[in-house]
Amino acid sequence: MKAANGLVHPRLSIGRFSFSVSDAEFLEVYTDEDLFQSTGVRIAFTGRQGGFSTGAYASLNLGSQVGDTYNTVLRNRYRLAAALGFEDYPLAVPRQIHGDHLTVLTEATVPTAWIDDLNAGADGIIIEQVPVAALLCFADCASVIMVAPSGIFAVVHAGWRGVMASIAPVALTQLAARTQCLPADCNVYVGPHIRSECFEVSTELADRFVNRFGSASAPDSRHVSLIEALRTDLVEHGANSARIADCAVCTACHPDQFFSYRMQQGICGRHGAFAARRVLQPTDTNGSQADTSGLSALLSDYAC
């Protein structure tokens, strides 16, 4: 159902995407099909099945800095992009550092400077009207995708440090400001992550969460709820609670479906949060499409 501003209300469900026309196998992701049909924005929270990796990284490992073979990771990323219909888009994957830095790509951004920013470390990407896909990688931390009515989107990595630093509300505020809408107009999607029943922490950290986000963020003195902390912080910064869609899946409870750093004792792959927008590219005076091959080449060469 569409709201008055035209953006559908968020709803996450499992979507099945074939790898190729002749391939009988499918890749399953959590997505919002109504969002894609109405805005062209494809969001996807992946699992660990459907790729080429083996061992602790089996099989759709999307992280390139966890010990898996780099070429295999690239094959996994291409398979994901192709299944979702965005194999022709450059793929931006930042070096995640559990910080609060956001990097923004606009049509005016200098590509080499932006890639330097990705390499230096970022835990959130905002992409405006540019045909580039974003991918961030996870193995227990919360993945957050936000979409404005205009189709501009953000993808954020929110571990407990990122949650404490309010990286998701900061991204939402920037997204709304750049699109001249209200934070309440944007959709927020939270992917699979370690839930409170499995996220045991120190009493000191649990107390910090309670002091910052209220009692709902820590059901007892040794467990923390990232989703409740995120929800509280987002709403305090203007988000509409009805527009926050939670996948409601615990990665630690389902290590057969998702990578879990805690359950796999630190040796594991990474599932992903992917977002891209299919738009009609502008044409030049000769009627040809805008060329992003230069940015694509730069992104394919940087170490992510």
Short mmCIF file of N, CA and C in Angstrom, two decimals, residues 19 25-29 46-53 57-61 76 79-80 254-259 271:
data_model
loop_
_atom_site.label_atom_id
_atom_site.label_comp_id
_atom_site.label_asym_id
_atom_site.label_seq_id
_atom_site.Cartn_x
_atom_site.Cartn_y
_atom_site.Cartn_z
N PHE A 19 19.87 -17.39 -10.94
CA PHE A 19 21.20 -16.90 -11.29
C PHE A 19 21.30 -16.50 -12.75
N GLU A 25 18.71 -23.08 -10.36
CA GLU A 25 18.96 -22.74 -8.96
C GLU A 25 18.47 -21.32 -8.66
N PHE A 26 18.19 -21.08 -7.39
CA PHE A 26 17.70 -19.78 -6.98
C PHE A 26 18.50 -19.25 -5.80
N LEU A 27 18.58 -17.95 -5.74
CA LEU A 27 19.17 -17.27 -4.60
C LEU A 27 18.03 -16.66 -3.79
N GLU A 28 18.00 -16.92 -2.49
CA GLU A 28 16.95 -16.39 -1.64
C GLU A 28 17.48 -15.23 -0.81
N VAL A 29 16.75 -14.13 -0.80
CA VAL A 29 17.12 -12.95 -0.03
C VAL A 29 15.85 -12.37 0.59
N THR A 46 21.09 -10.84 2.27
CA THR A 46 21.42 -12.18 1.81
C THR A 46 21.61 -13.15 2.97
N GLY A 47 21.59 -14.44 2.63
CA GLY A 47 21.99 -15.49 3.55
C GLY A 47 23.33 -16.04 3.14
N ARG A 48 23.65 -17.23 3.60
CA ARG A 48 24.97 -17.79 3.28
C ARG A 48 24.92 -18.85 2.17
N GLN A 49 23.74 -19.14 1.63
CA GLN A 49 23.61 -20.19 0.62
C GLN A 49 23.61 -19.59 -0.80
N GLY A 50 24.14 -20.38 -1.75
CA GLY A 50 24.05 -20.01 -3.15
C GLY A 50 25.33 -19.54 -3.79
N GLY A 51 26.46 -19.68 -3.11
CA GLY A 51 27.72 -19.19 -3.66
C GLY A 51 28.72 -20.28 -3.94
N PHE A 52 30.00 -19.87 -4.09
CA PHE A 52 31.07 -20.77 -4.50
C PHE A 52 32.07 -21.08 -3.38
N SER A 53 32.00 -20.39 -2.27
CA SER A 53 32.98 -20.57 -1.20
C SER A 53 32.78 -21.90 -0.49
N TYR A 57 33.53 -20.63 5.08
CA TYR A 57 33.00 -19.53 4.28
C TYR A 57 31.85 -19.96 3.37
N ALA A 58 31.47 -21.22 3.45
CA ALA A 58 30.42 -21.74 2.56
C ALA A 58 29.09 -21.05 2.85
N SER A 59 28.37 -20.59 1.76
CA SER A 59 28.92 -20.66 0.40
C SER A 59 28.90 -19.29 -0.27
N LEU A 60 27.92 -18.42 0.11
CA LEU A 60 27.84 -17.09 -0.51
C LEU A 60 28.54 -16.06 0.38
N ASN A 61 29.84 -16.27 0.60
CA ASN A 61 30.60 -15.30 1.38
C ASN A 61 30.87 -14.07 0.54
N ASN A 76 31.19 -14.64 -6.04
CA ASN A 76 29.97 -14.59 -5.22
C ASN A 76 29.26 -13.25 -5.38
N ARG A 79 27.59 -13.07 -8.75
CA ARG A 79 26.39 -13.91 -8.79
C ARG A 79 25.23 -13.20 -8.11
N LEU A 80 25.49 -12.55 -6.98
CA LEU A 80 24.43 -11.81 -6.29
C LEU A 80 23.91 -10.68 -7.16
N HIS A 254 20.70 -19.23 13.82
CA HIS A 254 20.58 -19.90 12.52
C HIS A 254 21.90 -19.85 11.75
N PRO A 255 22.98 -20.43 12.33
CA PRO A 255 24.27 -20.38 11.64
C PRO A 255 24.31 -21.19 10.35
N ASP A 256 23.30 -22.04 10.13
CA ASP A 256 23.22 -22.75 8.86
C ASP A 256 22.70 -21.86 7.75
N GLN A 257 22.01 -20.78 8.11
CA GLN A 257 21.43 -19.87 7.13
C GLN A 257 22.21 -18.57 6.99
N PHE A 258 22.89 -18.15 8.08
CA PHE A 258 23.62 -16.89 8.09
C PHE A 258 24.98 -17.09 8.75
N PHE A 259 25.91 -16.23 8.40
CA PHE A 259 27.21 -16.27 9.06
C PHE A 259 27.07 -15.64 10.45
N HIS A 271 27.57 -12.38 5.21
CA HIS A 271 26.42 -12.13 4.35
C HIS A 271 26.31 -10.63 4.13
#
